CSV table of C-alpha atoms and ligand atoms in Angstrom, one decimal:
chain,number,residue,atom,x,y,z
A,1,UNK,CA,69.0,84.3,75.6
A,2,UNK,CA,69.6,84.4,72.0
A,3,UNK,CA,71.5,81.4,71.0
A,4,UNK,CA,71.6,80.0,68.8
A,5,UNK,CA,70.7,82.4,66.1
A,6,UNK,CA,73.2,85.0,67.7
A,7,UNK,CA,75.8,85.0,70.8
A,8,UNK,CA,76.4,87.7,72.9
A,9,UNK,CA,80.0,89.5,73.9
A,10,UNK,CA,81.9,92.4,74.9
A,11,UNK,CA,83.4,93.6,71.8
A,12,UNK,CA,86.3,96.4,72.3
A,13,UNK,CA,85.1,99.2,69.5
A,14,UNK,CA,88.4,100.7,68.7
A,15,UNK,CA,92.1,100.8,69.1
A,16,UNK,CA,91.2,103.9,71.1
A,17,UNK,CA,88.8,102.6,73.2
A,18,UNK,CA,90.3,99.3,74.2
A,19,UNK,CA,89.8,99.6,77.5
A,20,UNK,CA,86.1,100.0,77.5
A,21,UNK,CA,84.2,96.6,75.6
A,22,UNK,CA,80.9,97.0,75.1
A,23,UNK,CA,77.9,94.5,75.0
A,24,UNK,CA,77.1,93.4,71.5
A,25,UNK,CA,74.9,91.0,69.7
A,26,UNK,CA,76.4,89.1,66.3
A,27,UNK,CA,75.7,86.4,64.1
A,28,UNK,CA,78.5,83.5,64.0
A,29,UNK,CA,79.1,81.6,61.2
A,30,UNK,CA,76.9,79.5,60.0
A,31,UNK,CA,77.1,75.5,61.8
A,32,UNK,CA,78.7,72.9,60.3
A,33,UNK,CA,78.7,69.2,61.0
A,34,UNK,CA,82.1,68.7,62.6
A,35,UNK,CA,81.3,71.7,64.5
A,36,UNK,CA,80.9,72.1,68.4
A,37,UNK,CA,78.8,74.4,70.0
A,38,UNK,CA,80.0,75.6,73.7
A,39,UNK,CA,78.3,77.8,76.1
A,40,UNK,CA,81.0,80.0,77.6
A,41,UNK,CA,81.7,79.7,81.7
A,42,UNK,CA,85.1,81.0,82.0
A,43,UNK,CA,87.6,82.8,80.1
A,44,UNK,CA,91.3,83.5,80.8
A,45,UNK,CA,92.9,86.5,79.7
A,46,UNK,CA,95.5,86.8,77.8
A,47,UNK,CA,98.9,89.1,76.7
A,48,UNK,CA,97.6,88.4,72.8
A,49,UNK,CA,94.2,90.1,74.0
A,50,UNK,CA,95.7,93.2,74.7
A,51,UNK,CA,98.1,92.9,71.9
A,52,UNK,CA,95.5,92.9,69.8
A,53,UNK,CA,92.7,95.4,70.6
A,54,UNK,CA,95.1,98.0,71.0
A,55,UNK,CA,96.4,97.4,67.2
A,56,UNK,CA,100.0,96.5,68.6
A,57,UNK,CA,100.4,93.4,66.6
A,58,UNK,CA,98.3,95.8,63.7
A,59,UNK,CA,95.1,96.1,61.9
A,60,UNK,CA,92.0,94.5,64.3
A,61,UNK,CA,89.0,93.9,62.7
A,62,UNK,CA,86.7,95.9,65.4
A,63,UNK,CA,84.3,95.3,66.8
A,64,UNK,CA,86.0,92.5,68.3
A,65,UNK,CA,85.4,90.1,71.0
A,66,UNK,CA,88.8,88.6,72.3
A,67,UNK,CA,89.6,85.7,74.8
A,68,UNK,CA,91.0,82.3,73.7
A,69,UNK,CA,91.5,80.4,76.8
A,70,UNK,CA,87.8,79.1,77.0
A,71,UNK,CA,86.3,76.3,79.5
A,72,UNK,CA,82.4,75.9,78.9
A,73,UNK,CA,79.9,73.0,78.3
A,74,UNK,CA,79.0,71.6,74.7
A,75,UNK,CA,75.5,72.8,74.0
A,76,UNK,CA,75.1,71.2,70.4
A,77,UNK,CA,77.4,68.5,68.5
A,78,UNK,CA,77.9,68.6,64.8
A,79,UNK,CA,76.9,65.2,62.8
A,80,UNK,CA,79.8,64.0,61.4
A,81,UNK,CA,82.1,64.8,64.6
A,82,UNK,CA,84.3,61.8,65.7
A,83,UNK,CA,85.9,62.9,69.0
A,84,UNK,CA,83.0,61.8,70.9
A,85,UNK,CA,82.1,65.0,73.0
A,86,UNK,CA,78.6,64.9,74.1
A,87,UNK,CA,76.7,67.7,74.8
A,88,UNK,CA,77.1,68.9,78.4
A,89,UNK,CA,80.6,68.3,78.7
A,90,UNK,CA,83.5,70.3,79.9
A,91,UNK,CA,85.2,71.6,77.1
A,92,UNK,CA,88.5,73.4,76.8
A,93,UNK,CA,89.3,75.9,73.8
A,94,UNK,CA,92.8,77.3,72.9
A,95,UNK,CA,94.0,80.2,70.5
A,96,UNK,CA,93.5,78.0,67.6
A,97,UNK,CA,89.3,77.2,66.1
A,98,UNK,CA,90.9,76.0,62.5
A,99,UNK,CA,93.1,73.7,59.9
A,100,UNK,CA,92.9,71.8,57.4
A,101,UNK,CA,93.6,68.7,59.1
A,102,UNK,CA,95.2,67.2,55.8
A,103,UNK,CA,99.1,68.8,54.9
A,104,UNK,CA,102.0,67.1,56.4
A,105,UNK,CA,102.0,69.1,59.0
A,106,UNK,CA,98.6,68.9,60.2
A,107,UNK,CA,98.8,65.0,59.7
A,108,UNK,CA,102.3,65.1,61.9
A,109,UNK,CA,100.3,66.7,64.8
A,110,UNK,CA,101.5,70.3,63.9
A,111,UNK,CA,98.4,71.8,63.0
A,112,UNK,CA,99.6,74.8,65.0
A,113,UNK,CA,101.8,75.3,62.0
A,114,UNK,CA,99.2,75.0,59.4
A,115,UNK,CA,99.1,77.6,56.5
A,116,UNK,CA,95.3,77.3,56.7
A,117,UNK,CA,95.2,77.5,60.5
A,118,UNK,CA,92.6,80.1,61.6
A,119,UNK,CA,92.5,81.5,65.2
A,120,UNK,CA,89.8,81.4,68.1
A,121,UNK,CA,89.4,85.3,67.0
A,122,UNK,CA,90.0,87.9,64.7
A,123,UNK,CA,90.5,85.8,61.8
A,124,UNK,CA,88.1,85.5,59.1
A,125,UNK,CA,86.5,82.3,57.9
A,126,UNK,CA,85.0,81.4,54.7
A,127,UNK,CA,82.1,83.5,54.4
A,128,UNK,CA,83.5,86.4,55.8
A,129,UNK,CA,82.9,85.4,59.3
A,130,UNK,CA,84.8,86.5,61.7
A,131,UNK,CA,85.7,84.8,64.7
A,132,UNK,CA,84.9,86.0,67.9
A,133,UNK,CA,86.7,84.4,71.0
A,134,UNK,CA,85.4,84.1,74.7
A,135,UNK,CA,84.4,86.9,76.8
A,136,UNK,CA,81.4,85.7,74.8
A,137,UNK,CA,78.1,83.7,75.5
A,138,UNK,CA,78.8,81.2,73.2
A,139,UNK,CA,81.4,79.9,70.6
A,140,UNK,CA,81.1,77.5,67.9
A,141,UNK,CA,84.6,75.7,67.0
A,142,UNK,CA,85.7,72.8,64.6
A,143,UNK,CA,85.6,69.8,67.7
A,144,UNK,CA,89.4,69.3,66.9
A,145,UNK,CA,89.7,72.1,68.8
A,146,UNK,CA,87.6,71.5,71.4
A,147,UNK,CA,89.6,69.2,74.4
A,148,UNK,CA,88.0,67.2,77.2
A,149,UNK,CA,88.8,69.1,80.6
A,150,UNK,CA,89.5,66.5,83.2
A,151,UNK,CA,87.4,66.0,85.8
A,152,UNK,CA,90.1,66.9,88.3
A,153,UNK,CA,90.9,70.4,87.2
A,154,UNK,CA,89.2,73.5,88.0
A,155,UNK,CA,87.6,75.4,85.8
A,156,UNK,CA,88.8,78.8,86.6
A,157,UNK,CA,92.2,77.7,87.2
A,158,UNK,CA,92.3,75.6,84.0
A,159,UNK,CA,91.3,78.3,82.1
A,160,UNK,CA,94.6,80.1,81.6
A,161,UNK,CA,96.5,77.0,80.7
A,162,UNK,CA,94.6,76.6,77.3
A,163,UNK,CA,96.9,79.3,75.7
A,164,UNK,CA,99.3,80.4,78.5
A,165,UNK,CA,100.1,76.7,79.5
A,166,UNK,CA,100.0,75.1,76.3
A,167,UNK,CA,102.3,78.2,75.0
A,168,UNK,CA,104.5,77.3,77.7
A,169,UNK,CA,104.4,73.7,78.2
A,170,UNK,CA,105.0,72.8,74.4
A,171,UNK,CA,108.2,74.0,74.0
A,172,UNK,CA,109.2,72.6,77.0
A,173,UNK,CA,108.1,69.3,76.0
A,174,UNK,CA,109.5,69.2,72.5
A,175,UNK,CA,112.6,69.8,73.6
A,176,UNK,CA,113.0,67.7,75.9
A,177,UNK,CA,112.7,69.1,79.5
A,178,UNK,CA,113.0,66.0,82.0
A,179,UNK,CA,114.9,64.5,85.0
A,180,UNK,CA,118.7,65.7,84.5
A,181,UNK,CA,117.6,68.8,82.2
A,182,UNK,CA,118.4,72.3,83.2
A,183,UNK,CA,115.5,74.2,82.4
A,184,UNK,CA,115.6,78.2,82.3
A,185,UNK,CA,112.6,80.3,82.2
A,186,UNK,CA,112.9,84.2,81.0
A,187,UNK,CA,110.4,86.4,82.1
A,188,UNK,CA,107.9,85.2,85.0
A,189,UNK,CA,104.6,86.5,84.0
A,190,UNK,CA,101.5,84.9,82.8
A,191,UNK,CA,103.5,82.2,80.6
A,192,UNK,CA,106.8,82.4,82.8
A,193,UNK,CA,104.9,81.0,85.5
A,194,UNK,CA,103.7,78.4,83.7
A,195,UNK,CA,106.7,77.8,82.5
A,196,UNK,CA,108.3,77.0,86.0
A,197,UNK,CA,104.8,75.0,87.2
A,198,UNK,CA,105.4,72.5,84.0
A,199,UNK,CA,108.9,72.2,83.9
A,200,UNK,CA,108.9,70.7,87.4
A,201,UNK,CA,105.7,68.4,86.5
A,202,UNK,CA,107.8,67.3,83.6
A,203,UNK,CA,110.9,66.5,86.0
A,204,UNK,CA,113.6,69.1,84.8
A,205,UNK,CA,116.0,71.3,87.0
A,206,UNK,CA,114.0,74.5,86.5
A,207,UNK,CA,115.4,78.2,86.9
A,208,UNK,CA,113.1,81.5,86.8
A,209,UNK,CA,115.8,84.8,85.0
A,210,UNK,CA,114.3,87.8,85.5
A,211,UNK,CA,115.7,91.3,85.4
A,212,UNK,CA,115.2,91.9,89.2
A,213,UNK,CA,114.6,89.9,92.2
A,214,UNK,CA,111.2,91.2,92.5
A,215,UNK,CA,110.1,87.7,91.4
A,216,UNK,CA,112.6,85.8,93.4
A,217,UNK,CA,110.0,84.8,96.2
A,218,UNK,CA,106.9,83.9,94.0
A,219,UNK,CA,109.3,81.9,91.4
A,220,UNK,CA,110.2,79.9,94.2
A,221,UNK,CA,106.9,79.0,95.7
A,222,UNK,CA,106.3,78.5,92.2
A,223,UNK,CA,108.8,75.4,92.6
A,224,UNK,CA,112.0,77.2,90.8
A,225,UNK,CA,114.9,75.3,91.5
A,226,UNK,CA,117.0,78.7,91.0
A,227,UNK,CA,116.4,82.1,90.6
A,228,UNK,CA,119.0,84.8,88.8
A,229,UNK,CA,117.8,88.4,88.3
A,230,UNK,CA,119.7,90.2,84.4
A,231,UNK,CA,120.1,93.1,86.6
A,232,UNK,CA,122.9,92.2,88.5
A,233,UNK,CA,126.8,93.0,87.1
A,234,UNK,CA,128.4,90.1,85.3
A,235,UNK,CA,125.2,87.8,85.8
A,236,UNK,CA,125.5,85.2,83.2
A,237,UNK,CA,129.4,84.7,84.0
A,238,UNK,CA,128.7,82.0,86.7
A,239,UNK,CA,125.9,80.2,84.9
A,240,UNK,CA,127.6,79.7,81.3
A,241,UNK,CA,127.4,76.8,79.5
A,242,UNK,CA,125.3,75.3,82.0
A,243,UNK,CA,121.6,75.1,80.5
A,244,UNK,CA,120.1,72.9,78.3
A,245,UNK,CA,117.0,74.5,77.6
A,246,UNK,CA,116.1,78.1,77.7
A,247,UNK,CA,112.4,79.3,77.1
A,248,UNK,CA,111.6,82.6,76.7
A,249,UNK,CA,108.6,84.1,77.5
A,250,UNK,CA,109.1,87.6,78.5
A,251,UNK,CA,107.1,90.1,76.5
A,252,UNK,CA,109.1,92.9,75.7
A,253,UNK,CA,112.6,93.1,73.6
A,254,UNK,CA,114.0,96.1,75.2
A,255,UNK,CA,117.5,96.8,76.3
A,256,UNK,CA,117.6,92.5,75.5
A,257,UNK,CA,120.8,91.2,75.4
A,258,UNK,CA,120.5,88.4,73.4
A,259,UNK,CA,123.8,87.0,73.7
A,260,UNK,CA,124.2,87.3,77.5
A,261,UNK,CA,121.1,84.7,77.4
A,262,UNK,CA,122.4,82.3,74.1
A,263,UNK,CA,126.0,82.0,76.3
A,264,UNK,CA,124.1,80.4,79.0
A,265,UNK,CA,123.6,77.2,77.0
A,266,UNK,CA,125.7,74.4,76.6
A,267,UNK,CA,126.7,73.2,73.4
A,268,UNK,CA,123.6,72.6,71.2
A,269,UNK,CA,121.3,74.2,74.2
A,270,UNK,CA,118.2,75.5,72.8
A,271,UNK,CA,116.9,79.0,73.7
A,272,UNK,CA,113.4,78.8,72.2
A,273,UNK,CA,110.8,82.1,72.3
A,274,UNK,CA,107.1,82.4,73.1
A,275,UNK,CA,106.7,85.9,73.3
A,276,UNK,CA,105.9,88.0,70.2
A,277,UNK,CA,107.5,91.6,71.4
A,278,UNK,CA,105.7,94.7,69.6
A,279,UNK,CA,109.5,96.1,67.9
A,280,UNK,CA,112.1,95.3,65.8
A,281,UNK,CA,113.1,92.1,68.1
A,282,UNK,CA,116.3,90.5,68.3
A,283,UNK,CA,120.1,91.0,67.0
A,284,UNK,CA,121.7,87.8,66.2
A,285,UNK,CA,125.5,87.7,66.4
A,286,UNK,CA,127.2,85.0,65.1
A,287,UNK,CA,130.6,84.8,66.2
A,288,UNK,CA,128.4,84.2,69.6
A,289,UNK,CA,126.2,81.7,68.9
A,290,UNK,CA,129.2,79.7,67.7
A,291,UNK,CA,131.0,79.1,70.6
A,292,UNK,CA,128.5,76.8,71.8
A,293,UNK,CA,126.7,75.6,69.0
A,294,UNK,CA,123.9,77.4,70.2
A,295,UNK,CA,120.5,76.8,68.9
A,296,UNK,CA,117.9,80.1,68.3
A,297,UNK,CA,114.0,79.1,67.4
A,298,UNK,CA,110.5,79.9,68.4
A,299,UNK,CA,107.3,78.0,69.6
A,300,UNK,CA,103.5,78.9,69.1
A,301,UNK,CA,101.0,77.8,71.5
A,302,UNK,CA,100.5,74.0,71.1
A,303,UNK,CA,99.0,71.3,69.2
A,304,UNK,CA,95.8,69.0,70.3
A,305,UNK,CA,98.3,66.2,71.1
A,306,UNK,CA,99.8,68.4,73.7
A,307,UNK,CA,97.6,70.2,75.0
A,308,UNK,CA,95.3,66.6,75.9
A,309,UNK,CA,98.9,65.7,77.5
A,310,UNK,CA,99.4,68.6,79.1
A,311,UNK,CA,95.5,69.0,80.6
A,312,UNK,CA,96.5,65.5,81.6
A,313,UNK,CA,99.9,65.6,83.8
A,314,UNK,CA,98.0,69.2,85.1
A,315,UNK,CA,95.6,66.8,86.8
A,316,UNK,CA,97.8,63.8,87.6
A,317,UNK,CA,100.3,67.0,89.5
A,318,UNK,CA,97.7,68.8,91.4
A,319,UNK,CA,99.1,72.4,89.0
A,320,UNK,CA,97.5,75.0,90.2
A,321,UNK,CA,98.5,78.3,87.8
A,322,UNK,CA,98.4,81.9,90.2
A,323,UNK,CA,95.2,83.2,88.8
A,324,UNK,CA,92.9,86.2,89.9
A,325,UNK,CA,89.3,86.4,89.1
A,326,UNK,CA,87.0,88.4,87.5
A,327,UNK,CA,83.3,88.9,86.5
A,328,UNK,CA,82.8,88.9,83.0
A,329,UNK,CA,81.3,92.2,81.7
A,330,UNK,CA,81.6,95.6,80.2
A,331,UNK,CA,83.5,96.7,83.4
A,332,UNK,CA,85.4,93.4,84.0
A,333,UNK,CA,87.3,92.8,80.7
A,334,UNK,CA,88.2,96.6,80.5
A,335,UNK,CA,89.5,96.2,83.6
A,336,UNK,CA,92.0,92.7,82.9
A,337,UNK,CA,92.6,94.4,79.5
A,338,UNK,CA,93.7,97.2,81.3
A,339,UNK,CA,95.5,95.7,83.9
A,340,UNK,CA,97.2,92.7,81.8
A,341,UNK,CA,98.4,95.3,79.9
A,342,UNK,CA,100.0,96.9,83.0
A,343,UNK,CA,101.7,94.2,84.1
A,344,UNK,CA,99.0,94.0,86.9
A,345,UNK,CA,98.3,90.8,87.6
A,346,UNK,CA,99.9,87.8,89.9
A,347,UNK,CA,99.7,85.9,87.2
A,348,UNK,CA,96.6,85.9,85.2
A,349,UNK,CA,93.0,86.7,85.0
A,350,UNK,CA,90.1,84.0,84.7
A,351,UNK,CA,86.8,85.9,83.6
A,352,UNK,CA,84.4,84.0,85.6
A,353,UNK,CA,80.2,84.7,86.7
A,354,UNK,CA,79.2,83.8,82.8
A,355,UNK,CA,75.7,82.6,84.3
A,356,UNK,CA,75.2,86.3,86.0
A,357,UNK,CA,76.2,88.3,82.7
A,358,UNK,CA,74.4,86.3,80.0
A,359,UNK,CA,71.1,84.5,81.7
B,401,LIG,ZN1,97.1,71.7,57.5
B,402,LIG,ZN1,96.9,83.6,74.3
């Protein structure tokens, strides 16, 4: 055990050897006293992982140690921290470890928008530090973005909602998903099926559009009201002008057309995006968009006001997110990278056995 002087992770090496982390040792920044100290149990893995180590979303800052939907238990609390966490608690972390916590946004719960905002990894903090996410012993985060875990909820299923769910369940909530809403969710993968699971919890009509039927059956057990699969000829023609809400989550902009999804909406129906496609993304066209008002925008993860919401109806519902597990380790996280990047997963991986890998 070497906390606290260093923690222990599987950092991927290169953009050409992503798929094969390897054990490392490193010093994190230095502890502050609003600061919160977790010892890592589980880890969820995400589509920004992958995005990441491979240099899709561009330069990494190898060696890096990824993962930013963290559940552990507070090993150390900084002096001057004021959200009452005591040390052994179940903690959550999200994609976000920084703001400043004083511009308008940050004081209007936006901190998610924050010019100073920092994330869980891969970003660097004053010092030079860089921060080094969850397939990790340990990680030390400002406690504003640590959250209580309910009692209720499991830890390897709660996991994946700390950046998946929030991702999903914020814009769903903003804009105002609820009893007599018709929801749409694009793309049912790791935040699609989120994206179903909290748009029933939060009341709304809630349809899963995907390009095929493969989905059909496991959107439904999911809870989707409806199901319509982009494939078919002439598939938005009997659904026009009928959606409120559209969320889209898929992760690829390819042979997208945007405007078969935007007619969907009624008049001043939002289609809001999640996903951050590698590529030149969309084509906006609008003649279009005007003949229903229709209103284009995007969503990042969520904010600590949410996400305590959100871990809150999770318990009060019972939701239980698809998840497959896996043991933490060289082997283990080149093998979700691998397969997360493939598509390979119903719906997405918890790193779990944290006790056997780092005793
Ligand atoms: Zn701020
Ligand atoms: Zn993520």
């Amino acid at each position: 055990m070497v906390y606290p002087d260093t923690f222990e992770g599987f950092a991927v090496q290169s953009a050409e050897t992503w798929t094969q982390p390897k054990r490392t040792e490193y010093t994190p920044r230095p502890f502050e006293d609003t600061d919160i100290d977790i010892k890592v149990i589980a880890c969820g893995v995400c589509g920004s992982d992958v995005h990441t180590v491979t240099g899709g979303w561009g330069a990494c800052p190898y060696p890096l140690v990824v993962g930013h939907e963290i559940v552990g238990h507070v090993v150390r609390v900084g002096s001057k921290a004021t959200t009452g966490l005591k040390v052994g608690d179940r903690v959550g972390v999200g994609a976000q470890a920084f703001a400043c916590l004083q511009c308008q946004q940050c004081k209007n719960d936006n901190e998610i928008y924050c010019k100073h905002q920092l994330d869980t990894y891969g970003a660097t903090f004053p010092g030079g530090f860089v921060s080094q996410g969850g397939y990790a012993s340990h990680v030390r985060v400002h406690e504003y973005f640590v959250f209580p875990i309910p009692d209720a909820l499991d830890t390897k299923l709660v996991a994946p909602m700390l950046c998946a769910g929030a991702t999903a369940f914020s814009p769903l909530y903003r804009n105002g998903a609820a009893p007599g809403k018709k929801v749409g969710i694009v793309g049912i993968g790791g935040i699609g099926h989120f994206g179903i699971l909290f748009g029933k919890a939060l009341g709304a009509e809630v349809w899963a559009i995907s390009r095929s039927n493969a989905k059909k059956e496991d959107a439904l057990n999911l809870g989707a009201d409806g199901y319509i699969a982009t494939q078919e000829k002439d598939w938005a023609a009997p659904h026009a002008m009928t959606f409120d809400l559209i969320v889209n989550c898929a992760n690829s902009s390819k042979n997208f057309n945007l405007d078969d999804y935007l007619s969907l909406l009624d008049v001043n129906g939002k289609f809001i995006n999640v996903g951050l496609p590698e590529g030149d993304g969309f084509q906006i066209h609008p003649f279009k968009m005007m003949g229903n008002a229709a209103v284009f925008g995007f969503s990042h993860i969520a904010s600590r006001k949410e996400i305590l919401y959100m871990l809150k109806l999770a318990a009060e519902k019972g939701i239980k997110p698809w998840i497959e597990t896996v043991p933490v380790g060289e082997e283990g996280c080149g093998t979700a990278l691998k397969r997360c990047h493939d598509n390979d997963v119903k719906y997405r991986f918890t790193l779990v056995d944290y006790e056997k890998a780092f005793n």
